[in-house]
Amino acid sequence: MTYVYNESTAVVGPLAAFAEPHTYDLCEPHARNLTAPRGWDVVRHEGEFEPPPPTTDDLVALAEAVREAARPAPRPPQEPSRQDQPQTPQTGRRGHLRVIPPTH
C-alpha cells in the first residue's frame, strides 16, 4: 500500500519484490478491508494477491529460526548428591516431556 498525497488516493496492490520508501506491506485481509480517510479514493489491485518470491533474507531468517529451535535448553546446576540419603526415583521433566519412574 502507498499513498499519493497530492491526489488524495491510497493505492493497494501486490507486495513489492524489493523495499521502497513510503510503502507498507499489508496482509491480505487488511489489504482487502483497507479504508481511506473521508474525501480520499482507494485504488485496489484486481486479482489475487500472490506472495513475492523468497529472498535470501527470508532464507537466512528461516535458517536462523531452525538453528535457534534446535539448540538444547541450558540445564540448571545440579545439587550435590547426599550419600546419607537413600536414592528414590524422581519424576523428571525436560521441555514438554515427563519421565515417570517405574512402579515396583
Short mmCIF file of C-alpha atoms in Angstrom, two decimals:
data_model
loop_
_atom_site.label_atom_id
_atom_site.label_comp_id
_atom_site.label_asym_id
_atom_site.label_seq_id
_atom_site.Cartn_x
_atom_site.Cartn_y
_atom_site.Cartn_z
CA MET A 1 0.00 0.00 0.00
CA THR A 2 1.13 3.51 -0.69
CA TYR A 3 -0.41 6.97 -0.61
CA VAL A 4 -0.50 9.60 -3.34
CA TYR A 5 -0.99 12.65 -1.14
CA ASN A 6 -1.40 15.27 -3.87
CA GLU A 7 -4.25 13.21 -5.39
CA SER A 8 -5.75 12.09 -2.02
CA THR A 9 -5.50 8.46 -3.11
CA ALA A 10 -4.46 5.25 -1.35
CA VAL A 11 -3.17 2.54 -3.69
CA VAL A 12 -3.38 -1.11 -2.61
CA GLY A 13 -1.54 -3.64 -4.74
CA PRO A 14 0.60 -6.75 -4.58
CA LEU A 15 3.70 -6.92 -2.37
CA ALA A 16 6.80 -5.37 -3.81
CA ALA A 17 9.77 -7.60 -4.58
CA PHE A 18 12.15 -5.01 -3.06
CA ALA A 19 11.93 -2.36 -0.35
CA GLU A 20 10.56 1.02 -1.38
CA PRO A 21 10.27 4.09 0.82
CA HIS A 22 6.76 5.20 1.75
CA THR A 23 5.16 1.83 1.03
CA TYR A 24 3.67 -0.56 3.55
CA ASP A 25 3.18 -4.33 3.36
CA LEU A 26 -0.26 -5.50 4.42
CA CYS A 27 -1.60 -8.99 4.95
CA GLU A 28 -4.37 -10.00 2.56
CA PRO A 29 -7.30 -9.45 4.99
CA HIS A 30 -6.08 -5.92 5.80
CA ALA A 31 -5.38 -5.16 2.13
CA ARG A 32 -8.93 -6.17 1.21
CA ASN A 33 -10.58 -4.24 4.08
CA LEU A 34 -8.50 -1.04 3.99
CA THR A 35 -10.44 2.19 4.18
CA ALA A 36 -9.10 5.67 3.45
CA PRO A 37 -9.87 8.98 5.12
CA ARG A 38 -13.02 10.84 4.08
CA GLY A 39 -12.53 12.52 0.71
CA TRP A 40 -9.82 10.08 -0.37
CA ASP A 41 -10.08 7.42 -3.07
CA VAL A 42 -8.82 3.85 -2.77
CA VAL A 43 -7.39 2.19 -5.88
CA ARG A 44 -7.19 -1.59 -5.48
CA HIS A 45 -5.32 -4.22 -7.45
CA GLU A 46 -7.72 -6.50 -9.26
CA GLY A 47 -6.88 -10.18 -8.96
CA GLU A 48 -5.18 -12.44 -6.49
CA PHE A 49 -2.54 -11.25 -4.07
CA GLU A 50 0.43 -13.53 -4.60
CA PRO A 51 3.35 -13.55 -2.17
CA PRO A 52 6.63 -12.30 -3.61
CA PRO A 53 9.34 -14.86 -4.35
CA PRO A 54 11.57 -15.72 -1.38
CA THR A 55 14.70 -13.63 -0.97
CA THR A 56 17.98 -14.54 0.65
CA ASP A 57 16.83 -12.53 3.69
CA ASP A 58 13.84 -14.87 4.06
CA LEU A 59 16.04 -17.95 3.76
CA VAL A 60 18.57 -16.63 6.28
CA ALA A 61 15.80 -15.79 8.76
CA LEU A 62 14.35 -19.30 8.35
CA ALA A 63 17.76 -20.93 8.86
CA GLU A 64 18.37 -18.85 12.00
CA ALA A 65 14.96 -19.83 13.40
CA VAL A 66 15.68 -23.53 12.79
CA ARG A 67 19.13 -23.23 14.44
CA GLU A 68 17.63 -21.48 17.46
CA ALA A 69 14.92 -24.13 17.87
CA ALA A 70 17.50 -26.93 17.65
CA ARG A 71 19.70 -25.55 20.43
CA PRO A 72 19.35 -27.55 23.66
CA ALA A 73 17.96 -25.70 26.65
CA PRO A 74 20.57 -24.88 29.29
CA ARG A 75 20.49 -27.30 32.21
CA PRO A 76 20.10 -25.97 35.74
CA PRO A 77 23.07 -26.58 38.05
CA GLN A 78 22.92 -29.93 39.81
CA GLU A 79 22.80 -30.06 43.59
CA PRO A 80 25.48 -32.24 45.17
CA SER A 81 24.07 -35.66 45.95
CA ARG A 82 24.00 -36.65 49.57
CA GLN A 83 25.40 -40.04 50.38
CA ASP A 84 23.42 -40.36 53.63
CA GLN A 85 20.01 -40.15 51.90
CA PRO A 86 18.52 -43.20 50.20
CA GLN A 87 18.14 -42.81 46.44
CA THR A 88 14.49 -42.74 45.43
CA PRO A 89 13.18 -42.48 41.89
CA GLN A 90 12.29 -38.93 40.92
CA THR A 91 9.92 -37.61 38.30
CA GLY A 92 11.93 -35.51 35.85
CA ARG A 93 10.84 -33.00 33.28
CA ARG A 94 12.57 -31.87 30.09
CA GLY A 95 10.73 -29.48 27.79
CA HIS A 96 7.25 -30.83 27.17
CA LEU A 97 8.16 -34.46 28.06
CA ARG A 98 7.99 -36.08 31.51
CA VAL A 99 9.91 -39.07 32.77
CA ILE A 100 7.81 -41.20 35.09
CA PRO A 101 9.68 -43.74 37.22
CA PRO A 102 8.60 -47.37 37.03
CA THR A 103 6.45 -48.67 39.86
CA HIS A 104 7.69 -51.81 41.64
#
